Short mmCIF file of C-alpha atoms and ligand atoms in Angstrom, two decimals:
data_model
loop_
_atom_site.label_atom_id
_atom_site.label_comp_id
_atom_site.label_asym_id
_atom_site.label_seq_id
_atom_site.Cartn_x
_atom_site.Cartn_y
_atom_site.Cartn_z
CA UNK A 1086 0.51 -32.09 0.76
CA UNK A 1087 1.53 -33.41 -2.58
CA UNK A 1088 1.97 -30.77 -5.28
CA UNK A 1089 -1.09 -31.15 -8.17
CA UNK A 1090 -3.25 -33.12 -5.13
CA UNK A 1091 -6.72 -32.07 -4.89
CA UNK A 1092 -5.98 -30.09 -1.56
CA UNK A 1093 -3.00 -28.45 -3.61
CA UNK A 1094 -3.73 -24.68 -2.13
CA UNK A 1095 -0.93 -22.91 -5.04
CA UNK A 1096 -3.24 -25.47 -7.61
CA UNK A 1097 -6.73 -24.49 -6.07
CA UNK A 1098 -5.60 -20.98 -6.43
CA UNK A 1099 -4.74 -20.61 -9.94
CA UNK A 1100 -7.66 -22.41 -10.82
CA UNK A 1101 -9.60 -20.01 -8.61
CA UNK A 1102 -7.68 -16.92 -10.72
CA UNK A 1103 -8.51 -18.34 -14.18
CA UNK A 1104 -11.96 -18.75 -13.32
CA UNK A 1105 -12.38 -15.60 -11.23
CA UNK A 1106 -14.82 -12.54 -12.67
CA UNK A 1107 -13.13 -10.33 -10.55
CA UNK A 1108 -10.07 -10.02 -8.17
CA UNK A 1109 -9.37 -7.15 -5.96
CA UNK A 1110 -5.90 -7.14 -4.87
CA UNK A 1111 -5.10 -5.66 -1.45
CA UNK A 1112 -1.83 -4.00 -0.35
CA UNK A 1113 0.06 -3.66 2.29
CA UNK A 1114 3.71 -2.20 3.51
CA UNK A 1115 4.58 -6.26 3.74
CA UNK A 1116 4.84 -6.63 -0.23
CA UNK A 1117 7.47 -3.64 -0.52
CA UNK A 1118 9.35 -5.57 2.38
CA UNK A 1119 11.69 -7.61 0.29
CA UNK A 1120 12.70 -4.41 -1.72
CA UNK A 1121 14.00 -2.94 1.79
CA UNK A 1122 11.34 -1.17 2.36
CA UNK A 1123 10.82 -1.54 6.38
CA UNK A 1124 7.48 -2.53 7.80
CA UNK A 1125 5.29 -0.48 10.13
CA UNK A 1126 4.29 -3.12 12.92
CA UNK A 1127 6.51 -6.12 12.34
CA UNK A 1128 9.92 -6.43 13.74
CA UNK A 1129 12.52 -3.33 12.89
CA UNK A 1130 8.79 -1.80 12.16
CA UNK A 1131 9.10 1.76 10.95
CA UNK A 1132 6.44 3.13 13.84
CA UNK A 1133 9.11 0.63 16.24
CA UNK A 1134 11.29 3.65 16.14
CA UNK A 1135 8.86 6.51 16.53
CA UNK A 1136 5.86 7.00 17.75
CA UNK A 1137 3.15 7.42 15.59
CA UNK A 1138 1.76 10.22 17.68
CA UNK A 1139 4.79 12.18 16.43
CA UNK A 1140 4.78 12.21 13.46
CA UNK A 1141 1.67 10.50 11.22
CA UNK A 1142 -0.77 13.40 12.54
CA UNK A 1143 -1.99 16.71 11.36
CA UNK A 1144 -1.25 17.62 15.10
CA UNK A 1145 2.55 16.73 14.73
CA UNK A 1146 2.53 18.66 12.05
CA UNK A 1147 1.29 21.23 13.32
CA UNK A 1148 3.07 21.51 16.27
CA UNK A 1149 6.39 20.53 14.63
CA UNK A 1150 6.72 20.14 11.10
CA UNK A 1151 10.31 20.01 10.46
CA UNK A 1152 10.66 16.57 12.67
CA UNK A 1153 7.92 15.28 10.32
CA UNK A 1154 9.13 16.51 7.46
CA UNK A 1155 12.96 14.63 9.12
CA UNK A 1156 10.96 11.81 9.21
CA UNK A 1157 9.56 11.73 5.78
CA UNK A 1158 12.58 13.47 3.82
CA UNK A 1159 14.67 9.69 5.48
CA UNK A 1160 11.89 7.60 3.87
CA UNK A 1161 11.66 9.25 0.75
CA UNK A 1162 15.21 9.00 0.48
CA UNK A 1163 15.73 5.45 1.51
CA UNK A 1164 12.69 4.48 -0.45
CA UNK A 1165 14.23 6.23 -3.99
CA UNK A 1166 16.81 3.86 -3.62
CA UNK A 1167 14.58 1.23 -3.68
CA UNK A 1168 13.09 -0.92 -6.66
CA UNK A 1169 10.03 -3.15 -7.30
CA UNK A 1170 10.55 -6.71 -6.17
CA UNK A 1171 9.22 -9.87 -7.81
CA UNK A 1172 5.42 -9.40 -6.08
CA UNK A 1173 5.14 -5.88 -7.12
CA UNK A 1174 5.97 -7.29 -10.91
CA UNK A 1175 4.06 -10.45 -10.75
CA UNK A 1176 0.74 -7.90 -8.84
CA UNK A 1177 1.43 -5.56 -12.12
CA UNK A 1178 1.76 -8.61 -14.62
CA UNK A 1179 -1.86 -9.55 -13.82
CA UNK A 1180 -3.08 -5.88 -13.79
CA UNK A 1181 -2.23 -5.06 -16.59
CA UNK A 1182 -3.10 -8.79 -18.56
CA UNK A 1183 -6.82 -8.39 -17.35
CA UNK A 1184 -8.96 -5.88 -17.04
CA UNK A 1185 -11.49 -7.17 -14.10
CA UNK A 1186 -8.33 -6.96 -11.82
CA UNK A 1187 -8.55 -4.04 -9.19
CA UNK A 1188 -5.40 -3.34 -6.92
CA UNK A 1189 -5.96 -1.05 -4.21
CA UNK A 1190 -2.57 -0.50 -1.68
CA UNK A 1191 -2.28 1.55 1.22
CA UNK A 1192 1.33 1.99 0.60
CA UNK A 1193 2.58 5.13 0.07
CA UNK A 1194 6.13 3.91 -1.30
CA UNK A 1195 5.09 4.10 -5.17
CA UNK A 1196 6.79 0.70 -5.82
CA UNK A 1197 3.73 -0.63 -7.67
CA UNK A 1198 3.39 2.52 -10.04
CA UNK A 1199 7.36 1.69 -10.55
CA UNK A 1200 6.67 -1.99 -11.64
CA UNK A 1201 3.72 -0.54 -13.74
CA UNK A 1202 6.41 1.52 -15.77
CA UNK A 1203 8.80 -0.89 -15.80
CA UNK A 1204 5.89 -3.27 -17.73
CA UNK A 1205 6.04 -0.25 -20.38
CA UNK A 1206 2.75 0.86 -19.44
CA UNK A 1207 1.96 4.62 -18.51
CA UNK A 1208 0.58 6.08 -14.84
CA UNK A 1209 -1.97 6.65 -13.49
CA UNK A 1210 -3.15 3.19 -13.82
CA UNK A 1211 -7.15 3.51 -13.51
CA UNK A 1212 -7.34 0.47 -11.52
CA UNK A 1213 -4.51 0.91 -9.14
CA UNK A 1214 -5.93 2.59 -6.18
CA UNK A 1215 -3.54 4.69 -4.00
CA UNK A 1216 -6.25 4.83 -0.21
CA UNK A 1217 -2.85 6.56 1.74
CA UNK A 1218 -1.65 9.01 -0.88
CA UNK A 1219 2.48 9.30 -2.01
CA UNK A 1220 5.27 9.82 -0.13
CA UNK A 1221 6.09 11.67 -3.23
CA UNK A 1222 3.59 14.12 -3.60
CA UNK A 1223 3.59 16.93 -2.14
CA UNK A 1224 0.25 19.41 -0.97
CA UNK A 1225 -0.75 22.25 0.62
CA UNK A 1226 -1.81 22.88 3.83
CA UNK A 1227 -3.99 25.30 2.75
CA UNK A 1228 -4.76 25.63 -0.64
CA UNK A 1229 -5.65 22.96 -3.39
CA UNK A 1230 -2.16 22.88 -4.50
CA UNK A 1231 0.38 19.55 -5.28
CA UNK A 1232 2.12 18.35 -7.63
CA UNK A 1233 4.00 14.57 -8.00
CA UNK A 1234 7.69 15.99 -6.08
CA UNK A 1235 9.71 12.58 -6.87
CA UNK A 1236 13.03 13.32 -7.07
CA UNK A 1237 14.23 17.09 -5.16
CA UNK A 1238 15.19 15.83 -1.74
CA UNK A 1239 13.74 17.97 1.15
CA UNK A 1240 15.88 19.82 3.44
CA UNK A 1241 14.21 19.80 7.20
CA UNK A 1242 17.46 21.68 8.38
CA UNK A 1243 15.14 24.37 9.23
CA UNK A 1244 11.99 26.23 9.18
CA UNK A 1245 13.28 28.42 6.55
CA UNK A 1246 14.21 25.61 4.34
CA UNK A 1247 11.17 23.36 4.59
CA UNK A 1248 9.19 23.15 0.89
CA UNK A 1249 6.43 25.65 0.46
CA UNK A 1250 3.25 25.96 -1.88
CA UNK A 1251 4.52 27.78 -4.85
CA UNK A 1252 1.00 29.29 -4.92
CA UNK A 1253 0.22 30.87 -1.57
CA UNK A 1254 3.31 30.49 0.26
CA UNK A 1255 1.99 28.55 3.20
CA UNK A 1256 3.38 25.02 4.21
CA UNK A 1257 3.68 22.07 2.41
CA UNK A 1258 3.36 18.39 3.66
CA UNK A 1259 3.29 14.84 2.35
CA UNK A 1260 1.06 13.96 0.36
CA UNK A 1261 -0.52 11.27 2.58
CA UNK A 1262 -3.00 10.75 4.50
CA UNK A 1263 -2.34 10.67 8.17
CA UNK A 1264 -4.53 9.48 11.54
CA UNK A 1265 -7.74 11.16 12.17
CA UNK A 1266 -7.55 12.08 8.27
CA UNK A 1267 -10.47 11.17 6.21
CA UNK A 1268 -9.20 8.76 2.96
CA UNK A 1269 -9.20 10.26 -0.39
CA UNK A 1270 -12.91 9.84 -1.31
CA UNK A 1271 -12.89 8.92 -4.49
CA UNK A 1272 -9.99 6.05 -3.94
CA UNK A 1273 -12.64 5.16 -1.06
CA UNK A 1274 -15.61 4.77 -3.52
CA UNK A 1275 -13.70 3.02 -6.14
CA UNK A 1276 -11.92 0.43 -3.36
CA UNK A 1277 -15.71 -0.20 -2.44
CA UNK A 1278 -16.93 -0.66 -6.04
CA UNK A 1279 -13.85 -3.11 -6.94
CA UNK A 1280 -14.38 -5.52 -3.18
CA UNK A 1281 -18.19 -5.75 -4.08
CA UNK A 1282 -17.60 -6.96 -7.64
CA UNK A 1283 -14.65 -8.93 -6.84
CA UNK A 1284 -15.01 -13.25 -6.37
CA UNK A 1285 -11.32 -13.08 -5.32
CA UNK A 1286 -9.58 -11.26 -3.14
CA UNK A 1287 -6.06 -11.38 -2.26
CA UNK A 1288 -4.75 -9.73 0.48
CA UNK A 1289 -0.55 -9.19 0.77
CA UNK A 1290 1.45 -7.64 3.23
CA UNK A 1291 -0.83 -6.36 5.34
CA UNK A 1292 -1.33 -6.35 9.20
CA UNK A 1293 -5.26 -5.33 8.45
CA UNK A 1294 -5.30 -3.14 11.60
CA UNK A 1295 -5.61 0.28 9.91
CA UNK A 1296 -9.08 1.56 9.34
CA UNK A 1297 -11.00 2.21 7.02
CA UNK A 1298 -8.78 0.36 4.56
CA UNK A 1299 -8.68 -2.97 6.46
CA UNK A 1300 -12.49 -3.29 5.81
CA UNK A 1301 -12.21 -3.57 1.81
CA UNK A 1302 -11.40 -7.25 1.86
CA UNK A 1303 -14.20 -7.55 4.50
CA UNK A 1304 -16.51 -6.16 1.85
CA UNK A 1305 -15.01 -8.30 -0.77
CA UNK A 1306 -15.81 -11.56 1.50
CA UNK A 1307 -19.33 -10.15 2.69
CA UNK A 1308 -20.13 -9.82 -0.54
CA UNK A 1309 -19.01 -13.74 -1.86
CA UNK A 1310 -16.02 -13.25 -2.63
CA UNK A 1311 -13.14 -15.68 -1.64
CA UNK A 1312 -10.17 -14.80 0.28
CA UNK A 1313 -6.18 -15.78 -0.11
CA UNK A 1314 -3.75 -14.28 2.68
CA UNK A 1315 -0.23 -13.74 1.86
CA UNK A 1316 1.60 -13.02 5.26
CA UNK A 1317 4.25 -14.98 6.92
CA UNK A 1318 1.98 -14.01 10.50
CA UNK A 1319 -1.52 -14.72 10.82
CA UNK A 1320 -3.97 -11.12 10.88
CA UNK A 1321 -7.22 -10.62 12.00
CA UNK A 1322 -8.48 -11.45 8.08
CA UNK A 1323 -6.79 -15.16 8.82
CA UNK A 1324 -10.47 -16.37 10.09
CA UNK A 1325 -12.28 -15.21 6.44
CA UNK A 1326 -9.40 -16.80 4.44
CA UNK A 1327 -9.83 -19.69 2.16
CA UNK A 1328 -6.10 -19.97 1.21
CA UNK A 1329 -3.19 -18.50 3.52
CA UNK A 1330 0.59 -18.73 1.94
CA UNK A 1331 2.58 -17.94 5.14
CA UNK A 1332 5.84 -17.15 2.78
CA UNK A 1333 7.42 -14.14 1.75
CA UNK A 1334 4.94 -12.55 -1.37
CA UNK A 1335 7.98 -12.70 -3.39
CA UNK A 1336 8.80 -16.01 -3.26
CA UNK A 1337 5.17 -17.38 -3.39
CA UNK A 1338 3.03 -14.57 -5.35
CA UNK A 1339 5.02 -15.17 -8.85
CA UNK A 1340 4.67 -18.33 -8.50
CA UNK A 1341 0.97 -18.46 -8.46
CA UNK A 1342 0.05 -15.19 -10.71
CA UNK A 1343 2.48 -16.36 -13.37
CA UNK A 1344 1.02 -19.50 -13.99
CA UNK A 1345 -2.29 -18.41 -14.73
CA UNK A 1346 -3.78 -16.22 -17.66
C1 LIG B 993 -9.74 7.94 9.46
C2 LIG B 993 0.18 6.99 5.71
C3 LIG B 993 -11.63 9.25 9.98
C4 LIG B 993 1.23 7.86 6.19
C5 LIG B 993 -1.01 5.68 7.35
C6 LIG B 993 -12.36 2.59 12.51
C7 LIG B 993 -12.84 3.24 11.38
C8 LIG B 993 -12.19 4.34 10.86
C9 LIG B 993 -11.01 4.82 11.48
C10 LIG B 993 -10.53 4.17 12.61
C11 LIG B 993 -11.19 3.07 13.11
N1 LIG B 993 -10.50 2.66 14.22
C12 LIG B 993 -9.43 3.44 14.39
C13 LIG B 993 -9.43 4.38 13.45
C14 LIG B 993 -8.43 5.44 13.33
C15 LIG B 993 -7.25 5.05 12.46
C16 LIG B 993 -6.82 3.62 12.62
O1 LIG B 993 -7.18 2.76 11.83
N2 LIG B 993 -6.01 3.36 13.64
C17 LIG B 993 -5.51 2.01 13.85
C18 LIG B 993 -4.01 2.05 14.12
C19 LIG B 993 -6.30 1.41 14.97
N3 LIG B 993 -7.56 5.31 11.07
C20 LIG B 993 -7.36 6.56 10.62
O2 LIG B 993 -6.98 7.50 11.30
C21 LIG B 993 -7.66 6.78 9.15
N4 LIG B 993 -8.48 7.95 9.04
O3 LIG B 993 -10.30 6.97 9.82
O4 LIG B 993 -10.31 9.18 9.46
C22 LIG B 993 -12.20 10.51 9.50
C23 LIG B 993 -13.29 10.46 8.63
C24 LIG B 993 -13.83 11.64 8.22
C25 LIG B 993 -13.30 12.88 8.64
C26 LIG B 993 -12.20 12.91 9.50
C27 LIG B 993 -11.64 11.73 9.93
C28 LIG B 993 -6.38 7.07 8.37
C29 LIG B 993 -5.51 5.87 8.33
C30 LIG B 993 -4.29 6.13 7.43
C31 LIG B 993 -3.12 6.45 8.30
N5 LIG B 993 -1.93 6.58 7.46
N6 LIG B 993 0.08 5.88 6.65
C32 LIG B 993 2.57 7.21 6.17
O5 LIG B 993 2.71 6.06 5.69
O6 LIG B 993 3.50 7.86 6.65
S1 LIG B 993 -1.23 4.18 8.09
C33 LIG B 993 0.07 3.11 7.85
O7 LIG B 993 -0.45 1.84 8.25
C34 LIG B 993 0.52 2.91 6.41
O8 LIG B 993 -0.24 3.61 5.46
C35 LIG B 993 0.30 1.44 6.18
O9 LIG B 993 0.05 1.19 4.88
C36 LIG B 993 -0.86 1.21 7.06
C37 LIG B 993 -1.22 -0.21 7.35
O10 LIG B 993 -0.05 -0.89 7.75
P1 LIG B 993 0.36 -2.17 6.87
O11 LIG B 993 0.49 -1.73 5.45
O12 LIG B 993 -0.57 -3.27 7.15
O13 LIG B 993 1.82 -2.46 7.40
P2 LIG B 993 2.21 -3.22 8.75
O14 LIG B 993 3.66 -2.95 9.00
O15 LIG B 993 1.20 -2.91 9.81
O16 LIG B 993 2.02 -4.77 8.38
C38 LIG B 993 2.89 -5.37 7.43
C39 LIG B 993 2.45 -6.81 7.30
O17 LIG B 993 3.24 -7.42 6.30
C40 LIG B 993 2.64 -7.61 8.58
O18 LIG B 993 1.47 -8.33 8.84
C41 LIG B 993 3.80 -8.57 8.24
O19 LIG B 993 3.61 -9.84 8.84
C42 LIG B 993 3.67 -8.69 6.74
N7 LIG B 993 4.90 -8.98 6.03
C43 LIG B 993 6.17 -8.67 6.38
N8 LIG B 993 7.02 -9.09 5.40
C44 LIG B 993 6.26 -9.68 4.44
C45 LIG B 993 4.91 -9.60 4.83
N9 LIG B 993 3.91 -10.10 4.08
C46 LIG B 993 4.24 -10.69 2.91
N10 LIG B 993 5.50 -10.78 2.45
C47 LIG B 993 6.53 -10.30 3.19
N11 LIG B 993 7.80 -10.42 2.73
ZN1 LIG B 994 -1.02 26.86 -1.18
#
């Protein structure tokens, strides 16, 4: 395929962008790969290691909250050392240059809110949609208590020293949103909103097997609007795409985005 031909897919893309009225931009734990963030379901997958049983459920929580809190206090560690790659900047550089661009993620890794600040612009970004929660927030389990918890590190060493709500005392967790846990509603809503108004939809990074947040770019498409796939494997959105880049988002993703205004 000759770059600039007429079945050009990085061409027919921009063009698409520049002449969108709309563009949702989906999320997934495959755009914070390059910054060393590990996957969930790929190879050297984060879930690989552990089961989810263990440790993504209220239940494992329940039943054994310092493991979970192990298993969160290594991420939140190894993510802190992390930083935004190219995709996260070139996914912010569009957000923030127009304002009928939606980006809803179901990471919980806070790598696009970093990119966000590092454009100079201040969070929470109204149209950056957060369906998971933060790995650094924390909440309690029983009152309406949390607060953004970025940078103490958690010590699971024991019971004792696991973080509590400073106003009741009882447990506190991640602020995520784990299996068998309904999504944040509002983030829901506004997700919705964003894939019915969009005409273009990219989806990046994700393996589109978690529910309900896979079905947002099925709403997009069911509702007209065209779909690009960014994801070196093929996922069950492959069938509703109109473009598919089977690189690395931050190799290809800059080099579309930036083009365009
Ligand atoms: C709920 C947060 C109901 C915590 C996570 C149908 C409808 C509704 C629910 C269900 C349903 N069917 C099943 C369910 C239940 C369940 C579900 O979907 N299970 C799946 C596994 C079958 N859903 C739920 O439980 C949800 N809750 O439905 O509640 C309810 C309603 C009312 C009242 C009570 C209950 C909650 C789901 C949220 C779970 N939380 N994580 C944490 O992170 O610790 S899910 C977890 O998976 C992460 O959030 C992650 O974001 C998400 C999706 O994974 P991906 O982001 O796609 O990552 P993955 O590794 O899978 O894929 C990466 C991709 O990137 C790969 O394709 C790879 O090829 C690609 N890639 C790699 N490198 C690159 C790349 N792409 C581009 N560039 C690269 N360089
Ligand atoms: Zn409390």
């Amino acid at each position: 395929m000759t770059p600039g031909s007429v079945d050009d897919p990085v061409r027919a893309l921009r063009e698409a962008i520049a002449a969108a009225r709309g563009i949702l931009i989906v999320t997934g734990a495959g755009v914070s790969a390059e910054s060393g963030v590990p996957t969930f379901r790929g190879e050297g997958g984060l879930w690989k290691r552990r089961r989810v049983e263990d440790l993504a459920t209220p239940g494992a929580f329940r039943r054994d909250p310092r493991t979970v809190w192990e298993w969160y206090a290594e991420r939140r560690e190894a993510i802190g050392r992390c930083t935004p790659n190219a995709a996260h900047r070139a996914i912010a550089a569009l957000l923030l240059r127009r304002s009928d661009v939606t980006v809803v993620t179901q990471n919980v890794d806070g790598l696009h809110d970093r990119a966000i600040i590092e454009a100079g612009e201040e969070l929470p970004h109204p149209r950056l949609i957060h369906l998971h929660g933060s790995l650094f927030t924390l909440r309690c389990v029983s009152c309406p208590w949390q607060e953004p918890h970025s940078a103490a590190p958690i010590d699971p060493s024991s019971e004792v020293s696991l973080p509590r709500c400073p106003a009741c005392g009882a447990m506190a967790r991640p602020g995520v949103v784990w299996f068998g846990e309904p999504l944040p509603e509002a983030a829901l809503r506004e997700a919705s909103i964003a894939a019915t108004a969009a005409e273009l939809c990219l989806v990046v990074g994700t393996s589109a097997v978690v529910y309900p947040a896979a079905s947002i770019p099925q709403v997009a498409v069911e509702a007209g609007a065209r779909l690009a796939e960014f994801n070196p494997s093929p996922t069950p959105l492959t069938p509703l795409a109109t473009w598919i880049f089977r690189q690395a988002a931050g190799k290809i993703l800059p080099y579309i985005i930036h083009e365009v205004e």
